[in-house]
Amino acid sequence: EIQALWAAALHFLAAIDPVGSADWRNLSKKVRQSILQWFYTKKGYLSDCLHASEHESVACARADDAVRPNQLLALTLDAISDRFIGRNILDACQRLLVPGAIRSLADALTEFPLEIRHHGLLLGDPHRPYRGNYAGDEDTSRKPAYHNGTAWTWLYPSYSEAYVQVYGARVLVTARALLCGSLEILRKGCVGHFPEILDGDYPHRLRGCDAQAWGLGEWLRVWEKLKAVGKV
C-alpha cells in the first residue's frame, strides 16, 4: 500500500503542478511499473513485503507470499489498472472476507516464514502465522493476532470499491450487497457504529474500539462512490 500511495501522490502532484507535471507523471508511471515487476507474484496476487538484508538492492529481495488485504489499495488508488491482474487480486482477497470485515492475513501456509517473536522467543509456526482470535495476553496473543488474522472493518469497503473498478458498473448490485454485509454489525456492540476489529475466526466476535470513526467513514465514502457510479 505504500507503493500505491506513493504512485497516487505523484499523480496528484502532476495535477496541481503544471510546470513539473510531465516529471510527476513519469515518476508515477515508473512506480506503477515497479509494483508489477517486483510485487506481483506468480500466484496471481501482490506480495505484502519485499525482504532483503541491509544494503541489498530490490533485485536481491525475496517477496513474501502472505495474502493480505492492503493489496486492494493498489486497485482503488489506480496503481494497477490491468483488469486481468485486478481479477486475480480480488480472487485472492475473497478468502479474507468475513461479514462486515476483512481479515489481515489468510489462514494458509506460507512458503516465506513470517516469524513472530517476543523477547527473542518464537511464537507459533512461522509458516502458519495466522491467528484468528484477538484475545488473551496483549504481547503474546493480541498483538501477534492484530495483523495476522484479525479482521478490520475500515478496509472492508475497499473490496466493493475495487470490485466495481475491475468489473464495471454492471456489478453494482453485487458490490452494494457486499457492502451491506456490514449492516448487521451496526445492531451489535455500540449500536449504530462499526467496531475497530473482529475475530478472524467464526463467530467473528467484535473486538477493539467499540466505535471506530474510520470504519464508518470508509463505509460511507464507498457507499457514496457506488451511488455516483450508478448515476453515470
PDB file of N, CA, C and O in Angstrom, residues 53-100:
ATOM      1  N   SER A  53      18.365  -8.041   3.008  1.00  0.00           N
ATOM      2  CA  SER A  53      19.311  -7.627   4.033  1.00  0.00           C
ATOM      3  C   SER A  53      19.696  -6.172   3.814  1.00  0.00           C
ATOM      4  O   SER A  53      19.460  -5.602   2.745  1.00  0.00           O
ATOM      5  N   GLU A  54      20.300  -5.583   4.809  1.00  0.00           N
ATOM      6  CA  GLU A  54      20.721  -4.191   4.711  1.00  0.00           C
ATOM      7  C   GLU A  54      21.658  -3.994   3.519  1.00  0.00           C
ATOM      8  O   GLU A  54      22.552  -4.811   3.289  1.00  0.00           O
ATOM      9  N   HIS A  55      21.418  -2.947   2.764  1.00  0.00           N
ATOM     10  CA  HIS A  55      22.214  -2.551   1.602  1.00  0.00           C
ATOM     11  C   HIS A  55      21.981  -3.436   0.376  1.00  0.00           C
ATOM     12  O   HIS A  55      22.625  -3.229  -0.654  1.00  0.00           O
ATOM     13  N   GLU A  56      21.093  -4.416   0.462  1.00  0.00           N
ATOM     14  CA  GLU A  56      20.772  -5.220  -0.716  1.00  0.00           C
ATOM     15  C   GLU A  56      19.785  -4.470  -1.594  1.00  0.00           C
ATOM     16  O   GLU A  56      18.882  -3.789  -1.099  1.00  0.00           O
ATOM     17  N   SER A  57      19.926  -4.616  -2.893  1.00  0.00           N
ATOM     18  CA  SER A  57      19.008  -3.960  -3.814  1.00  0.00           C
ATOM     19  C   SER A  57      17.697  -4.734  -3.888  1.00  0.00           C
ATOM     20  O   SER A  57      17.606  -5.887  -3.445  1.00  0.00           O
ATOM     21  N   VAL A  58      16.697  -4.097  -4.504  1.00  0.00           N
ATOM     22  CA  VAL A  58      15.402  -4.751  -4.636  1.00  0.00           C
ATOM     23  C   VAL A  58      15.515  -6.020  -5.483  1.00  0.00           C
ATOM     24  O   VAL A  58      14.741  -6.977  -5.300  1.00  0.00           O
ATOM     25  N   ALA A  59      16.497  -6.064  -6.374  1.00  0.00           N
ATOM     26  CA  ALA A  59      16.679  -7.242  -7.221  1.00  0.00           C
ATOM     27  C   ALA A  59      17.057  -8.471  -6.403  1.00  0.00           C
ATOM     28  O   ALA A  59      16.853  -9.608  -6.844  1.00  0.00           O
ATOM     29  N   CYS A  60      17.617  -8.238  -5.215  1.00  0.00           N
ATOM     30  CA  CYS A  60      18.031  -9.351  -4.353  1.00  0.00           C
ATOM     31  C   CYS A  60      16.960  -9.713  -3.324  1.00  0.00           C
ATOM     32  O   CYS A  60      17.116 -10.689  -2.590  1.00  0.00           O
ATOM     33  N   ALA A  61      15.912  -8.918  -3.281  1.00  0.00           N
ATOM     34  CA  ALA A  61      14.887  -9.125  -2.263  1.00  0.00           C
ATOM     35  C   ALA A  61      14.005 -10.326  -2.608  1.00  0.00           C
ATOM     36  O   ALA A  61      13.848 -10.694  -3.767  1.00  0.00           O
ATOM     37  N   ARG A  62      13.429 -10.909  -1.566  1.00  0.00           N
ATOM     38  CA  ARG A  62      12.508 -12.018  -1.736  1.00  0.00           C
ATOM     39  C   ARG A  62      11.109 -11.570  -1.328  1.00  0.00           C
ATOM     40  O   ARG A  62      10.912 -11.039  -0.229  1.00  0.00           O
ATOM     41  N   ALA A  63      10.168 -11.740  -2.217  1.00  0.00           N
ATOM     42  CA  ALA A  63       8.781 -11.346  -1.928  1.00  0.00           C
ATOM     43  C   ALA A  63       8.107 -12.415  -1.084  1.00  0.00           C
ATOM     44  O   ALA A  63       8.169 -13.599  -1.421  1.00  0.00           O
ATOM     45  N   ASP A  64       7.486 -11.994   0.033  1.00  0.00           N
ATOM     46  CA  ASP A  64       6.748 -12.995   0.809  1.00  0.00           C
ATOM     47  C   ASP A  64       5.439 -13.327   0.095  1.00  0.00           C
ATOM     48  O   ASP A  64       4.994 -12.600  -0.793  1.00  0.00           O
ATOM     49  N   ASP A  65       4.861 -14.453   0.466  1.00  0.00           N
ATOM     50  CA  ASP A  65       3.667 -14.933  -0.235  1.00  0.00           C
ATOM     51  C   ASP A  65       2.420 -14.872   0.639  1.00  0.00           C
ATOM     52  O   ASP A  65       1.422 -15.527   0.351  1.00  0.00           O
ATOM     53  N   ALA A  66       2.472 -14.068   1.702  1.00  0.00           N
ATOM     54  CA  ALA A  66       1.301 -13.902   2.559  1.00  0.00           C
ATOM     55  C   ALA A  66       0.196 -13.168   1.803  1.00  0.00           C
ATOM     56  O   ALA A  66       0.467 -12.197   1.095  1.00  0.00           O
ATOM     57  N   VAL A  67      -1.035 -13.621   1.944  1.00  0.00           N
ATOM     58  CA  VAL A  67      -2.178 -12.964   1.303  1.00  0.00           C
ATOM     59  C   VAL A  67      -2.767 -11.981   2.305  1.00  0.00           C
ATOM     60  O   VAL A  67      -3.302 -12.373   3.341  1.00  0.00           O
ATOM     61  N   ARG A  68      -2.668 -10.695   1.972  1.00  0.00           N
ATOM     62  CA  ARG A  68      -3.152  -9.640   2.863  1.00  0.00           C
ATOM     63  C   ARG A  68      -4.065  -8.682   2.091  1.00  0.00           C
ATOM     64  O   ARG A  68      -3.948  -8.549   0.873  1.00  0.00           O
ATOM     65  N   PRO A  69      -4.946  -7.974   2.802  1.00  0.00           N
ATOM     66  CA  PRO A  69      -5.955  -7.159   2.114  1.00  0.00           C
ATOM     67  C   PRO A  69      -5.467  -5.804   1.636  1.00  0.00           C
ATOM     68  O   PRO A  69      -6.128  -5.166   0.813  1.00  0.00           O
ATOM     69  N   ASN A  70      -4.317  -5.325   2.128  1.00  0.00           N
ATOM     70  CA  ASN A  70      -3.873  -3.982   1.728  1.00  0.00           C
ATOM     71  C   ASN A  70      -3.538  -3.900   0.244  1.00  0.00           C
ATOM     72  O   ASN A  70      -3.438  -2.807  -0.310  1.00  0.00           O
ATOM     73  N   GLN A  71      -3.391  -5.046  -0.420  1.00  0.00           N
ATOM     74  CA  GLN A  71      -3.157  -5.018  -1.867  1.00  0.00           C
ATOM     75  C   GLN A  71      -4.364  -4.443  -2.611  1.00  0.00           C
ATOM     76  O   GLN A  71      -4.237  -3.989  -3.754  1.00  0.00           O
ATOM     77  N   LEU A  72      -5.534  -4.409  -1.963  1.00  0.00           N
ATOM     78  CA  LEU A  72      -6.708  -3.802  -2.587  1.00  0.00           C
ATOM     79  C   LEU A  72      -6.483  -2.322  -2.889  1.00  0.00           C
ATOM     80  O   LEU A  72      -7.035  -1.769  -3.843  1.00  0.00           O
ATOM     81  N   LEU A  73      -5.640  -1.665  -2.092  1.00  0.00           N
ATOM     82  CA  LEU A  73      -5.389  -0.243  -2.300  1.00  0.00           C
ATOM     83  C   LEU A  73      -4.645   0.003  -3.601  1.00  0.00           C
ATOM     84  O   LEU A  73      -4.736   1.091  -4.170  1.00  0.00           O
ATOM     85  N   ALA A  74      -3.927  -0.985  -4.089  1.00  0.00           N
ATOM     86  CA  ALA A  74      -3.273  -0.833  -5.391  1.00  0.00           C
ATOM     87  C   ALA A  74      -4.322  -0.719  -6.501  1.00  0.00           C
ATOM     88  O   ALA A  74      -4.068  -0.091  -7.531  1.00  0.00           O
ATOM     89  N   LEU A  75      -5.506  -1.300  -6.264  1.00  0.00           N
ATOM     90  CA  LEU A  75      -6.600  -1.181  -7.232  1.00  0.00           C
ATOM     91  C   LEU A  75      -7.381   0.110  -7.027  1.00  0.00           C
ATOM     92  O   LEU A  75      -7.625   0.856  -7.975  1.00  0.00           O
ATOM     93  N   THR A  76      -7.760   0.392  -5.785  1.00  0.00           N
ATOM     94  CA  THR A  76      -8.600   1.564  -5.532  1.00  0.00           C
ATOM     95  C   THR A  76      -7.852   2.867  -5.777  1.00  0.00           C
ATOM     96  O   THR A  76      -8.479   3.901  -6.055  1.00  0.00           O
ATOM     97  N   LEU A  77      -6.521   2.856  -5.673  1.00  0.00           N
ATOM     98  CA  LEU A  77      -5.726   4.055  -5.927  1.00  0.00           C
ATOM     99  C   LEU A  77      -5.165   4.088  -7.349  1.00  0.00           C
ATOM    100  O   LEU A  77      -4.324   4.917  -7.678  1.00  0.00           O
ATOM    101  N   ASP A  78      -5.639   3.163  -8.179  1.00  0.00           N
ATOM    102  CA  ASP A  78      -5.272   3.117  -9.602  1.00  0.00           C
ATOM    103  C   ASP A  78      -3.786   2.878  -9.849  1.00  0.00           C
ATOM    104  O   ASP A  78      -3.265   3.259 -10.901  1.00  0.00           O
ATOM    105  N   ALA A  79      -3.119   2.254  -8.903  1.00  0.00           N
ATOM    106  CA  ALA A  79      -1.725   1.888  -9.142  1.00  0.00           C
ATOM    107  C   ALA A  79      -1.648   0.716 -10.114  1.00  0.00           C
ATOM    108  O   ALA A  79      -0.642   0.523 -10.796  1.00  0.00           O
ATOM    109  N   ILE A  80      -2.726  -0.078 -10.160  1.00  0.00           N
ATOM    110  CA  ILE A  80      -2.829  -1.188 -11.107  1.00  0.00           C
ATOM    111  C   ILE A  80      -4.152  -1.038 -11.850  1.00  0.00           C
ATOM    112  O   ILE A  80      -5.218  -0.967 -11.228  1.00  0.00           O
ATOM    113  N   SER A  81      -4.077  -0.985 -13.158  1.00  0.00           N
ATOM    114  CA  SER A  81      -5.285  -0.818 -13.977  1.00  0.00           C
ATOM    115  C   SER A  81      -5.568  -2.029 -14.861  1.00  0.00           C
ATOM    116  O   SER A  81      -6.636  -2.094 -15.484  1.00  0.00           O
ATOM    117  N   ASP A  82      -4.649  -2.988 -14.907  1.00  0.00           N
ATOM    118  CA  ASP A  82      -4.843  -4.182 -15.715  1.00  0.00           C
ATOM    119  C   ASP A  82      -6.006  -5.006 -15.147  1.00  0.00           C
ATOM    120  O   ASP A  82      -5.967  -5.436 -13.986  1.00  0.00           O
ATOM    121  N   ARG A  83      -7.044  -5.217 -15.939  1.00  0.00           N
ATOM    122  CA  ARG A  83      -8.241  -5.912 -15.458  1.00  0.00           C
ATOM    123  C   ARG A  83      -7.979  -7.362 -15.080  1.00  0.00           C
ATOM    124  O   ARG A  83      -8.548  -7.880 -14.109  1.00  0.00           O
ATOM    125  N   PHE A  84      -7.133  -8.043 -15.846  1.00  0.00           N
ATOM    126  CA  PHE A  84      -6.835  -9.442 -15.544  1.00  0.00           C
ATOM    127  C   PHE A  84      -6.157  -9.568 -14.190  1.00  0.00           C
ATOM    128  O   PHE A  84      -6.526 -10.410 -13.364  1.00  0.00           O
ATOM    129  N   ILE A  85      -5.162  -8.721 -13.961  1.00  0.00           N
ATOM    130  CA  ILE A  85      -4.463  -8.739 -12.675  1.00  0.00           C
ATOM    131  C   ILE A  85      -5.418  -8.330 -11.560  1.00  0.00           C
ATOM    132  O   ILE A  85      -5.398  -8.903 -10.458  1.00  0.00           O
ATOM    133  N   GLY A  86      -6.277  -7.352 -11.845  1.00  0.00           N
ATOM    134  CA  GLY A  86      -7.255  -6.929 -10.854  1.00  0.00           C
ATOM    135  C   GLY A  86      -8.173  -8.063 -10.427  1.00  0.00           C
ATOM    136  O   GLY A  86      -8.473  -8.226  -9.241  1.00  0.00           O
ATOM    137  N   ARG A  87      -8.620  -8.854 -11.392  1.00  0.00           N
ATOM    138  CA  ARG A  87      -9.481 -10.004 -11.058  1.00  0.00           C
ATOM    139  C   ARG A  87      -8.732 -11.007 -10.179  1.00  0.00           C
ATOM    140  O   ARG A  87      -9.311 -11.578  -9.248  1.00  0.00           O
ATOM    141  N   ASN A  88      -7.463 -11.228 -10.481  1.00  0.00           N
ATOM    142  CA  ASN A  88      -6.670 -12.156  -9.675  1.00  0.00           C
ATOM    143  C   ASN A  88      -6.525 -11.665  -8.233  1.00  0.00           C
ATOM    144  O   ASN A  88      -6.606 -12.457  -7.280  1.00  0.00           O
ATOM    145  N   ILE A  89      -6.307 -10.372  -8.085  1.00  0.00           N
ATOM    146  CA  ILE A  89      -6.176  -9.797  -6.742  1.00  0.00           C
ATOM    147  C   ILE A  89      -7.485  -9.936  -5.971  1.00  0.00           C
ATOM    148  O   ILE A  89      -7.503 -10.309  -4.791  1.00  0.00           O
ATOM    149  N   LEU A  90      -8.602  -9.646  -6.631  1.00  0.00           N
ATOM    150  CA  LEU A  90      -9.905  -9.793  -5.976  1.00  0.00           C
ATOM    151  C   LEU A  90     -10.164 -11.242  -5.574  1.00  0.00           C
ATOM    152  O   LEU A  90     -10.687 -11.517  -4.487  1.00  0.00           O
ATOM    153  N   ASP A  91      -9.805 -12.169  -6.443  1.00  0.00           N
ATOM    154  CA  ASP A  91      -9.989 -13.588  -6.131  1.00  0.00           C
ATOM    155  C   ASP A  91      -9.167 -13.983  -4.903  1.00  0.00           C
ATOM    156  O   ASP A  91      -9.639 -14.746  -4.045  1.00  0.00           O
ATOM    157  N   ALA A  92      -7.938 -13.473  -4.834  1.00  0.00           N
ATOM    158  CA  ALA A  92      -7.074 -13.794  -3.692  1.00  0.00           C
ATOM    159  C   ALA A  92      -7.643 -13.212  -2.404  1.00  0.00           C
ATOM    160  O   ALA A  92      -7.634 -13.867  -1.351  1.00  0.00           O
ATOM    161  N   CYS A  93      -8.158 -11.987  -2.474  1.00  0.00           N
ATOM    162  CA  CYS A  93      -8.666 -11.306  -1.281  1.00  0.00           C
ATOM    163  C   CYS A  93     -10.035 -11.827  -0.853  1.00  0.00           C
ATOM    164  O   CYS A  93     -10.449 -11.608   0.290  1.00  0.00           O
ATOM    165  N   GLN A  94     -10.729 -12.509  -1.751  1.00  0.00           N
ATOM    166  CA  GLN A  94     -12.056 -13.022  -1.414  1.00  0.00           C
ATOM    167  C   GLN A  94     -12.001 -13.961  -0.212  1.00  0.00           C
ATOM    168  O   GLN A  94     -12.924 -13.981   0.609  1.00  0.00           O
ATOM    169  N   ARG A  95     -10.906 -14.694  -0.098  1.00  0.00           N
ATOM    170  CA  ARG A  95     -10.789 -15.643   1.015  1.00  0.00           C
ATOM    171  C   ARG A  95     -10.608 -14.935   2.368  1.00  0.00           C
ATOM    172  O   ARG A  95     -10.700 -15.579   3.423  1.00  0.00           O
ATOM    173  N   LEU A  96     -10.356 -13.635   2.330  1.00  0.00           N
ATOM    174  CA  LEU A  96     -10.154 -12.873   3.558  1.00  0.00           C
ATOM    175  C   LEU A  96     -11.446 -12.301   4.121  1.00  0.00           C
ATOM    176  O   LEU A  96     -11.484 -11.841   5.262  1.00  0.00           O
ATOM    177  N   LEU A  97     -12.514 -12.326   3.324  1.00  0.00           N
ATOM    178  CA  LEU A  97     -13.754 -11.671   3.722  1.00  0.00           C
ATOM    179  C   LEU A  97     -14.489 -12.427   4.821  1.00  0.00           C
ATOM    180  O   LEU A  97     -14.616 -13.648   4.792  1.00  0.00           O
ATOM    181  N   VAL A  98     -14.968 -11.667   5.802  1.00  0.00           N
ATOM    182  CA  VAL A  98     -15.919 -12.163   6.792  1.00  0.00           C
ATOM    183  C   VAL A  98     -17.055 -11.138   6.803  1.00  0.00           C
ATOM    184  O   VAL A  98     -16.897 -10.041   6.267  1.00  0.00           O
ATOM    185  N   PRO A  99     -18.215 -11.449   7.361  1.00  0.00           N
ATOM    186  CA  PRO A  99     -19.321 -10.486   7.317  1.00  0.00           C
ATOM    187  C   PRO A  99     -18.958  -9.135   7.947  1.00  0.00           C
ATOM    188  O   PRO A  99     -18.803  -9.026   9.155  1.00  0.00           O
ATOM    189  N   GLY A 100     -18.789  -8.128   7.108  1.00  0.00           N
ATOM    190  CA  GLY A 100     -18.538  -6.780   7.592  1.00  0.00           C
ATOM    191  C   GLY A 100     -17.097  -6.424   7.866  1.00  0.00           C
ATOM    192  O   GLY A 100     -16.800  -5.315   8.315  1.00  0.00           O
TER     193      GLY A 100
END
